[in-house]
XYZ file of C-alpha atoms in Angstrom:
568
model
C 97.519 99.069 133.819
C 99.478 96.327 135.121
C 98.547 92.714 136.014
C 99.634 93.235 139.869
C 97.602 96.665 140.363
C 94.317 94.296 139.639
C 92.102 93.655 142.795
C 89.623 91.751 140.845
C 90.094 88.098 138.395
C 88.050 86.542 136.368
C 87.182 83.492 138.459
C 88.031 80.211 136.608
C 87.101 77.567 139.490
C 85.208 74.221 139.496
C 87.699 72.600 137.822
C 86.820 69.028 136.676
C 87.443 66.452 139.759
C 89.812 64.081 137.682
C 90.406 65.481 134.272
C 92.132 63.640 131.403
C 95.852 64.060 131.741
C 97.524 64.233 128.239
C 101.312 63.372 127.715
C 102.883 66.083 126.440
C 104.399 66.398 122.783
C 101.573 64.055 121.804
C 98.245 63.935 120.130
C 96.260 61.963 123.052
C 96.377 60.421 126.315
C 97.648 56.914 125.181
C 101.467 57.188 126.151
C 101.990 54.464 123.485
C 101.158 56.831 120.716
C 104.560 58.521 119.680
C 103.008 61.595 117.203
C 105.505 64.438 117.659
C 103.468 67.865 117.605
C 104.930 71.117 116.889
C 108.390 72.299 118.639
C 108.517 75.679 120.061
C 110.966 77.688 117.672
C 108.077 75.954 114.676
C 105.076 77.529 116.250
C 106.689 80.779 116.452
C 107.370 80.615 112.503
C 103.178 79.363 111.682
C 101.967 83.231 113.839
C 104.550 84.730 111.074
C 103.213 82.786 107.944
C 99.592 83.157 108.881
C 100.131 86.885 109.062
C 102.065 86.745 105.585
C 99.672 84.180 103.700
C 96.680 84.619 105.401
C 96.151 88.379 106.663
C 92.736 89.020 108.740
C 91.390 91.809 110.836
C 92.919 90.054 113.815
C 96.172 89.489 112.369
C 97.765 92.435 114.779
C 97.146 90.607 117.748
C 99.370 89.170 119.864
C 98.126 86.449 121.848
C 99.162 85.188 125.224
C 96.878 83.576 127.314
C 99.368 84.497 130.518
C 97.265 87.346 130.530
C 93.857 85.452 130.789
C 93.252 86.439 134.786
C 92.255 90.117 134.026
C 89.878 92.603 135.605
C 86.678 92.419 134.017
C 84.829 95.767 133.951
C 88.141 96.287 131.803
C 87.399 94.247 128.662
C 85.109 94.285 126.217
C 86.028 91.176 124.243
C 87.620 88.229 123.905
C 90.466 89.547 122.039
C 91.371 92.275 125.122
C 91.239 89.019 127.225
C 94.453 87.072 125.214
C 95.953 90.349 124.022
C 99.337 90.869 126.350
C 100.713 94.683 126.110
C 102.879 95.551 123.240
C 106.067 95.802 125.301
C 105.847 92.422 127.135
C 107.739 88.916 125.835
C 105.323 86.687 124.652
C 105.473 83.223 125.401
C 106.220 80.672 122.544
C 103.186 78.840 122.927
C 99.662 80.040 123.027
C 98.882 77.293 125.813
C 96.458 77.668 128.420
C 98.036 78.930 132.113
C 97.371 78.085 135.525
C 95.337 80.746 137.434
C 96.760 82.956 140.555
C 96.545 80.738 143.161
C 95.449 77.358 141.494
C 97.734 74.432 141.538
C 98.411 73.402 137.386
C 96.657 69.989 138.285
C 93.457 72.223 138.803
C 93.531 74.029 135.509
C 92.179 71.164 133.749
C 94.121 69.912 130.479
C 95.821 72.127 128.383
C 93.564 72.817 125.127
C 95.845 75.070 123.424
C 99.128 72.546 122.609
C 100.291 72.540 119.522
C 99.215 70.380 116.493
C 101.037 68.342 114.031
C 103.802 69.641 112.301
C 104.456 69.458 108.394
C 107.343 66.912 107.754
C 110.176 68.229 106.527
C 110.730 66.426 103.323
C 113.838 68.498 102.143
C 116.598 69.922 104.573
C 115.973 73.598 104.759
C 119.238 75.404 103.858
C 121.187 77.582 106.886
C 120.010 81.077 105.760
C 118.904 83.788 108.386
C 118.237 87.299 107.663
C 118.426 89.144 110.670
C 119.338 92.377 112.393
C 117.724 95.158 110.460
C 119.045 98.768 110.816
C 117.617 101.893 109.592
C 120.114 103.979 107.833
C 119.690 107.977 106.147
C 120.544 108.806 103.139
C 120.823 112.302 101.170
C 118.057 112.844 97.983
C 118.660 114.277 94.576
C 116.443 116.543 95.726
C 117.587 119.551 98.467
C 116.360 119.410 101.357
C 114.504 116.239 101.631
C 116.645 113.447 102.908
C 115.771 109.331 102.417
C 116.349 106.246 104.608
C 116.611 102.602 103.990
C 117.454 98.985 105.839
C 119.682 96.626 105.975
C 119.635 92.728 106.734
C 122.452 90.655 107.629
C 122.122 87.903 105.962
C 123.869 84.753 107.524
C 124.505 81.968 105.416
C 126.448 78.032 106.251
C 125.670 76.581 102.919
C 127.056 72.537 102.448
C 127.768 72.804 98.655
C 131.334 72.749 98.068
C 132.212 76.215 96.322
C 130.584 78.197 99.263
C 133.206 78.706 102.530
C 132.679 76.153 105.158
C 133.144 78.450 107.858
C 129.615 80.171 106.699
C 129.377 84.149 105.808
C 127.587 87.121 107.387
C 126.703 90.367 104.990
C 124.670 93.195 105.241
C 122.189 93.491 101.896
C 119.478 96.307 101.112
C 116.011 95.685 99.177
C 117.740 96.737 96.243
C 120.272 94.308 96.228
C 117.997 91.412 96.576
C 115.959 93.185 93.701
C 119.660 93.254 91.416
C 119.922 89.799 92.393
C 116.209 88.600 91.127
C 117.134 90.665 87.684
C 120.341 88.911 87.619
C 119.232 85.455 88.024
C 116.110 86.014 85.306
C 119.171 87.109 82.477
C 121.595 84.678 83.335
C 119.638 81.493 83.942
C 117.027 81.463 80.961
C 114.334 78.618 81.456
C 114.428 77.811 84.882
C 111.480 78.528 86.894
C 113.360 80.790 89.627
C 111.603 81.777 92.990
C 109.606 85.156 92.730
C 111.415 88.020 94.906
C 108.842 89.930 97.538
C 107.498 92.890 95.713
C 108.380 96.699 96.062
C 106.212 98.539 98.417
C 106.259 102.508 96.976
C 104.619 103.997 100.252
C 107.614 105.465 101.997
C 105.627 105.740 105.366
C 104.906 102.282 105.304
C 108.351 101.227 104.581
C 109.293 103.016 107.950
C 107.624 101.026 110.285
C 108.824 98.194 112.322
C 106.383 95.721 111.277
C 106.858 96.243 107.362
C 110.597 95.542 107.941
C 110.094 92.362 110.030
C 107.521 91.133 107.237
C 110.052 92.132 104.535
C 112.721 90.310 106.892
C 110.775 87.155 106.554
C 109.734 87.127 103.412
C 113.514 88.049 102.061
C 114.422 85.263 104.262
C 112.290 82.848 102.950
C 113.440 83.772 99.173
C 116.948 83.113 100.289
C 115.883 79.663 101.087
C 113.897 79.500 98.314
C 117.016 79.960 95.960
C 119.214 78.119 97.524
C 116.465 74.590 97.516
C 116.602 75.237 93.925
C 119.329 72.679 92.120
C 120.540 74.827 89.237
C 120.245 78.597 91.517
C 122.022 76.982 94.452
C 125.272 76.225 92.158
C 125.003 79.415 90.923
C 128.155 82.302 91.092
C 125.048 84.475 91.220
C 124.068 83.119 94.464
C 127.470 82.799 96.122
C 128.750 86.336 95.494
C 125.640 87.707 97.018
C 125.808 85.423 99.871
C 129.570 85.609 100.591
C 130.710 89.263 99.363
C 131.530 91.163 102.175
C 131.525 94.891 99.687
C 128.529 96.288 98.962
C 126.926 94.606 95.778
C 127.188 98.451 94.038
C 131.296 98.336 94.519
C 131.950 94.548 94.322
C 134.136 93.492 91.448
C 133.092 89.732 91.594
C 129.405 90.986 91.032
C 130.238 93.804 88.592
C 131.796 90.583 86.340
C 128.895 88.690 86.354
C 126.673 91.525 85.108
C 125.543 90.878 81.500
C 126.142 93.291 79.061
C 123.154 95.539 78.637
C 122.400 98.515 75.961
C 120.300 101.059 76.219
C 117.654 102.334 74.158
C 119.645 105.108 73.518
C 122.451 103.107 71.954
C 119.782 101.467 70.034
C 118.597 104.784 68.507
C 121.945 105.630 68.114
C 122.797 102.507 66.172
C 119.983 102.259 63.955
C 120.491 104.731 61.016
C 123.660 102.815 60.894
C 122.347 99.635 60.679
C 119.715 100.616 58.228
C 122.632 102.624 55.991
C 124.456 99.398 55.910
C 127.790 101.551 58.052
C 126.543 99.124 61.350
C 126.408 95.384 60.881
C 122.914 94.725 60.870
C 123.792 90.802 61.957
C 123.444 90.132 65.675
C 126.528 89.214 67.681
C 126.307 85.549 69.061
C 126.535 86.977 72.075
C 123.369 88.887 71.086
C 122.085 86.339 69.872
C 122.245 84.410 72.604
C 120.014 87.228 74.886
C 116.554 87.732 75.153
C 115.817 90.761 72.231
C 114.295 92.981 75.372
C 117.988 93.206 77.321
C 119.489 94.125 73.825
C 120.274 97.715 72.773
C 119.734 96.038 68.817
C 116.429 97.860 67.539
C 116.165 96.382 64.225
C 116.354 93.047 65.553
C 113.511 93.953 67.302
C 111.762 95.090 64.653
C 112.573 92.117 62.886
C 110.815 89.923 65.068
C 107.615 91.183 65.042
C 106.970 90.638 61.480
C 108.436 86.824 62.342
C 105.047 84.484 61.956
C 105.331 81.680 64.543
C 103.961 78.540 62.461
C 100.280 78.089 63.356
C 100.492 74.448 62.506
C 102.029 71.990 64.962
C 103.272 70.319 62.421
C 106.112 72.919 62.120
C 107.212 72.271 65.813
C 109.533 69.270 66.898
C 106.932 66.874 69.176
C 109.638 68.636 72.545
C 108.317 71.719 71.664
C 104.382 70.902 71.546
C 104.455 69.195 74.675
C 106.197 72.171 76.530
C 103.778 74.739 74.596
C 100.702 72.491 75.673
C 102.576 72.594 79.444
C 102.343 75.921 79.278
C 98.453 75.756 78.971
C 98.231 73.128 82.044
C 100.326 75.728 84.310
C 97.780 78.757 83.134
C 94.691 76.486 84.100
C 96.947 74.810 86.811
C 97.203 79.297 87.795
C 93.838 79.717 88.085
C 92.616 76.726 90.297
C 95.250 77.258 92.718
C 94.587 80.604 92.835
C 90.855 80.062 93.265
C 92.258 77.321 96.370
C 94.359 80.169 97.555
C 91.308 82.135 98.121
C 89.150 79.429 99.526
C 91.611 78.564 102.287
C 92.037 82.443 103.006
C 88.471 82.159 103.879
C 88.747 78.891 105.700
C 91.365 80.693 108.042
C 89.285 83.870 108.323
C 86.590 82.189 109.603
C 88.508 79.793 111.703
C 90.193 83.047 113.065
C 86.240 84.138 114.073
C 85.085 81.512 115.396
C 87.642 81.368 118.224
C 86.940 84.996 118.879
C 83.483 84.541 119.224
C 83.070 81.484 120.817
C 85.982 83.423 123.798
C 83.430 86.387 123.566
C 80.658 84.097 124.554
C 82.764 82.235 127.271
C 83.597 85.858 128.550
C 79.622 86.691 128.358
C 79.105 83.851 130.550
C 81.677 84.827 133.076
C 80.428 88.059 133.385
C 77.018 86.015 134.272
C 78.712 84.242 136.681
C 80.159 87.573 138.380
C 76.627 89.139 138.251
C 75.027 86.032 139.787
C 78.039 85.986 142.728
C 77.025 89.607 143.975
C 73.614 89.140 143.436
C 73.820 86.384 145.748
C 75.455 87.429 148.289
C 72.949 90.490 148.761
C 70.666 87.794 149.309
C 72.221 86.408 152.307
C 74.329 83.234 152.617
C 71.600 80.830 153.382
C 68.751 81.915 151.211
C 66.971 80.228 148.422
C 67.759 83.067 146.241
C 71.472 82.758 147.575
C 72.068 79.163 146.855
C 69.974 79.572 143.529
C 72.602 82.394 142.329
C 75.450 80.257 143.341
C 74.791 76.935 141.399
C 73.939 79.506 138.311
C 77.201 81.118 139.051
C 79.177 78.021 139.134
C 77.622 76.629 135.866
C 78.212 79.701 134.208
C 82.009 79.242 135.127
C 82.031 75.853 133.791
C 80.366 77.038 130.596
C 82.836 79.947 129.989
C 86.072 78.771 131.114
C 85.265 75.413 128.519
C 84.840 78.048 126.176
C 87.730 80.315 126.676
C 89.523 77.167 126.735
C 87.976 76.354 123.252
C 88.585 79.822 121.789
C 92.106 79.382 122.473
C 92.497 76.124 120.929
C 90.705 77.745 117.964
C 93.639 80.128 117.758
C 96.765 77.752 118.078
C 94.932 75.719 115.374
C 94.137 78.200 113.529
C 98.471 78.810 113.352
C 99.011 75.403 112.231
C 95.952 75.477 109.857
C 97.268 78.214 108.242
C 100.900 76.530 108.138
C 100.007 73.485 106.345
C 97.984 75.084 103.611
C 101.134 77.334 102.949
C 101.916 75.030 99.901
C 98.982 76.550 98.324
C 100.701 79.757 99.015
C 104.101 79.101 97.412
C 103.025 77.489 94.552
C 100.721 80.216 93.475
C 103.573 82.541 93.633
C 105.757 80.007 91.484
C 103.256 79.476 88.672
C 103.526 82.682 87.359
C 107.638 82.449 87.042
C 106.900 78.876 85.564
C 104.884 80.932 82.532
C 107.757 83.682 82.317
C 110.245 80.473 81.882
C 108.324 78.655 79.465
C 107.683 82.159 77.464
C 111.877 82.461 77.712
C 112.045 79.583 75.690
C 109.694 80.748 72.707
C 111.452 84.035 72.857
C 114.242 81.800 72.030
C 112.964 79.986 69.493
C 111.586 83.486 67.773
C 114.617 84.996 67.956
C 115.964 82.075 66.225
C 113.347 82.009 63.192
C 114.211 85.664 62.720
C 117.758 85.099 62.291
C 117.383 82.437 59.774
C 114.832 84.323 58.059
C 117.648 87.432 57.460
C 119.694 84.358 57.171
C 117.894 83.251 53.805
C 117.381 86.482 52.415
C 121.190 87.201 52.749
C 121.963 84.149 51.138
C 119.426 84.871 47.844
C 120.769 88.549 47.651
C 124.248 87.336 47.471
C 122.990 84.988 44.390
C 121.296 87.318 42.862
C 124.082 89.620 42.691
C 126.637 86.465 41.605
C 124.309 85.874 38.585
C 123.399 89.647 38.166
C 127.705 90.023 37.846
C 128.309 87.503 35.534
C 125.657 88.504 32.855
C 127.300 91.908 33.259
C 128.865 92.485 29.280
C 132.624 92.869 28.985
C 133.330 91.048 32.169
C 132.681 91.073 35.997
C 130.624 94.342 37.173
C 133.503 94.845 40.117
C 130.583 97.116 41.798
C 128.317 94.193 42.301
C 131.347 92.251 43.608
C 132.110 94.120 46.466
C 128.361 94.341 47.875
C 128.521 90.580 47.353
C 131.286 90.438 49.263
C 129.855 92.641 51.732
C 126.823 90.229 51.901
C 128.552 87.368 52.073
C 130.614 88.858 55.180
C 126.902 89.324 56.763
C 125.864 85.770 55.820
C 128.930 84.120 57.659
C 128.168 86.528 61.258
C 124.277 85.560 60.834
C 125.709 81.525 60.332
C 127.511 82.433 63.204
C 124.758 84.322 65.171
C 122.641 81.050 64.074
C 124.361 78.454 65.823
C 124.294 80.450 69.207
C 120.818 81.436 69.156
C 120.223 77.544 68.139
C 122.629 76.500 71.326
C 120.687 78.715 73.585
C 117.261 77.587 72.381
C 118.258 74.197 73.183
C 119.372 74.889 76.422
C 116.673 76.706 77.207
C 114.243 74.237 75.842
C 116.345 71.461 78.182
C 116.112 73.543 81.453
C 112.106 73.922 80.730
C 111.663 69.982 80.087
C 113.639 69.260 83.352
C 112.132 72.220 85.447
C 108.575 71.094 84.240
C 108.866 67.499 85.450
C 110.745 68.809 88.971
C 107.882 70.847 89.588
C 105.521 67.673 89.020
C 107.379 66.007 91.312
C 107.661 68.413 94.025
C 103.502 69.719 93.686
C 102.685 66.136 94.498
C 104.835 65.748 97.632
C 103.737 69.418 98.593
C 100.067 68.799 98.483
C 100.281 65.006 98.886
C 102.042 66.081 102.368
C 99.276 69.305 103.217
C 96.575 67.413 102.975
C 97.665 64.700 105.319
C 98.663 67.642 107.900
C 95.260 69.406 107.350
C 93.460 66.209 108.085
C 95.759 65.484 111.281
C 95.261 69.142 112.228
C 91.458 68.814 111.858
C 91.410 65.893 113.730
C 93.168 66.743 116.745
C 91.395 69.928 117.048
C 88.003 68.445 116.642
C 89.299 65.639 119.030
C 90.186 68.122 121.901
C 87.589 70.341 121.661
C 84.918 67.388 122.106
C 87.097 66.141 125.253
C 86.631 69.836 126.737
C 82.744 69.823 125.973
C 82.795 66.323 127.375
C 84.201 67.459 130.727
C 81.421 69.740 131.005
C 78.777 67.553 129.814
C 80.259 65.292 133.098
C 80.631 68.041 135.455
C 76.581 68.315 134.648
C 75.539 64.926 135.428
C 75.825 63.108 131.966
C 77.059 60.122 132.160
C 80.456 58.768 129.865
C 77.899 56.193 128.333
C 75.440 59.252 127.174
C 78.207 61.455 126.061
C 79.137 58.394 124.012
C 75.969 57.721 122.694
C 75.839 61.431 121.873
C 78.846 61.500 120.229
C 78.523 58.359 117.968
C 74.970 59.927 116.612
């Protein structure tokens, strides 16, 4: 059905005789007060983060109140009333419309403008993902046959090793996922943004609004990486950015790939290790890795029968603090996750509110329509006549206040949702705060277990010195040569020592420094959401009093009442 084809409107008349008029851009009538409210291009991004943060039964909808004037034997609730078909542009802003045939002077004061907008306390990085495109691809398996997406991914980044001129590349999930894998080897104790997660379902990967919610959210990781002061400087970062090859065929990023072993090669290599034909000493390249992305078995091995001291008192006063940090971000996990879930709520019930307070306004339009014909069966001049018409023109004033209402519900409920995103993105980080903080005791273990086969070493090759000189008629010569074989291992563990001490420093360092940057930055976050939330709250409560207010006039209550009313 189309708008034009419709021979019958919800009436919205009566308008208030001299309504309020409200600058635009700012929170209230006073033209002196200079509070910028949310731009167009930032109150398309809050619809997209509510959906992502915040998801609710409603969540599909896409609101436009352009399409308010609708037949009414046609809908059955509110949210058929601000739902525009599929196929048509929506506007930018959910603001309330001018009626067929009503001047914009007699639509009363627009209830659905948008609210204060988070301050920008960091310049957001030039990163767009855009463009996807749905390409086949041929399975291991005959017969069945696979598809996937790619994203160009436009970058202008302002540090001085990325072009100037910017870059445009085409990446696939998987390359963002060999990026996140890359990034967790190669920068050890930094607390590094979480990717978006796999989804398995293939049929869900299909459709178009799983790829524009992966578009975003790979978008937003982008950013993400590149706010972050170590990632941003990273080759890591700039190859995948700036490489026009595929990732899979790109010599800059096969260079920067670690090297990795496979369990195989560590079955392989252990008899030989254990038979003394392998060096059983880490390299200090090795030693330098996290055991897990070695093919080395026995070092494993070795490390779990390493006892981490119990006693603090074995642990430099650097390392406590960090391990008690640790604790903080697992309690710091679970009340911002409990938060997370409370302002989930908040929204969801925000979210029904609106609805049901535009059902009721509907209800009480559809009065209004019922009380028109019923009236005009009665004659024009009739008691019963004039009766249905003053019941049908309060009943207008009642429901278009709160259509008017429900909609102002919904833009809020957008900018609600984007100022409590903080809560969002820090629950997400804590978790890769914990992995970072864990890198570093992996560090510190692996180092304890080298010194450990370190020590031993060093008494077998005494042992065998003292064992070879007690040996009558001279030197045994056998006992020699393993000595000399031991001492060969004890100079590549001294060796695998010192790296494994290097990286546990640096690792330790990054923590100490990431630990007090997040401080810093979950102050300014939360510090700066819950000044918008109050704002937000404010305004909204603000405008949707000034609506109820109209109608209190349009009934015969004074200002002075309605001020009396509203002060109790």
């Amino acid at each position: 059905m189309h708008l034009q084809d419709l021979d019958e409107e919800i009436p919205f008349d009566d308008p208030p005789q001299n309504p309020p008029q409200t600058q635009a851009g700012f929170l209230d009538s006073d033209p002196t007060s200079k509070q910028p409210l949310l731009h167009d291009s930032q109150q398309q991004g809050t619809s997209q983060s509510q959906n992502d943060i915040y998801p609710s039964q409603s969540s599909k909808q896409h609101p436009s109140d352009q399409y308010a004037t609708t037949r009414l034997d046609t809908l059955a609730s509110y949210g058929q009333l601000v739902t525009p078909p599929h196929d048509t542009p929506q506007p930018s802003h959910p603001e309330i419309q001018p009626q067929r045939g009503m001047d914009a002077s007699e639509a009363g004061p627009s209830t659905g403008a948008a609210f204060p907008q988070v301050a920008e306390s960091r310049r957001q990085p030039n990163i767009t993902i855009t463009d996807p495109i749905k390409h086949s691809e041929k399975s291991m398996m005959p017969g069945v046959s696979g598809s996937y997406v790619t994203y160009a991914v436009n970058s202008r980044m302002t540090l001085p090793k990325f072009s100037t001129r910017g870059a445009s590349v085409r990446r696939r999930f998987r390359d963002f996922v060999a990026l996140a894998e890359l990034l967790k080897v190669m920068h050890r104790g930094y607390f590094i943004p979480p990717r978006p997660e796999k989804n398995p379902v293939e049929g869900q990967r299909a459709t178009d609004d799983f790829v524009e919610l992966r578009r975003h959210a790979l978008e937003k990781y982008l950013i993400q990486l590149a706010l972050h002061p170590a990632i941003a400087q990273s080759d890591e970062l700039l190859v995948f950015l700036e490489a026009e090859a595929p990732l899979g065929s790109n010599l800059q990023w096969q260079q920067l790939q670690p090297m990795h072993g496979s369990i195989l090669e560590g079955v392989s290599r252990l008899p030989k290790q254990l038979f003394g034909q392998d060096p059983a000493a880490p390299s200090p390249t090795e030693a330098a890795t996290n055991t897990k992305h070695t093919s080395d078995l026995l070092r494993r091995f070795k490390e779990l029968t390493v006892k981490e001291p119990k006693d603090p008192a074995g642990l430099d006063q650097p390392e406590i603090d960090l391990r008690n940090e640790k604790l903080m971000v697992d309690e710091f996990l679970e009340k911002v996750a409990a938060a997370s879930r409370k302002a989930e709520k908040l929204v969801s019930k925000f979210e029904q509110m609106g609805a049901v307070t535009g059902d009721l306004g509907l209800s009480t339009l559809a009065l209004a329509k019922f009380e028109d014909t019923d009236g005009s069966s009665c004659g024009t001049y009739t008691d019963s006549a004039m009766a249905s018409k003053n019941i049908s023109a309060d009943a207008k004033r009642v429901g278009s206040a709160a259509v008017r209402v429900s909609r102002l519900s919904r833009t809020a409920t957008s900018s609600v949702t984007e100022a409590l995103s903080p809560l969002h993105d820090n629950l997400a980080l804590a978790p890769a705060a914990i992995k970072a903080l864990k890198e570093r005791e992996a560090a510190l273990l692996t180092l304890h277990a080298i010194e450990a086969d370190l020590e031993k070493r060093r008494h077998a090759v005494a042992l065998l010195d003292s064992e070879a000189q007690k040996t009558p008629g001279g030197v045994d010569k056998a006992k020699g040569r393993k000595a000399d074989n031991l001492r060969n291992e004890v100079a590549g563990l001294e060796a695998a020592v010192q790296a494994a001490s290097q990286e546990y420093d640096r690792v330790k360092s990054r923590n100490t420094q990431e630990v007090s940057r997040w401080k810093e930055s979950r102050v300014q976050d939360f510090n700066g959401m819950l000044d918008h939330f109050a704002r937000i709250m404010a305004a909204y409560e603000d405008r949707r009093l000034s609506v109820w207010l109209e109608v209190a006039e349009q009934f015969g209550v004074t200002k002075a009442a309605a001020a009396r009313l509203t002060s109790t």
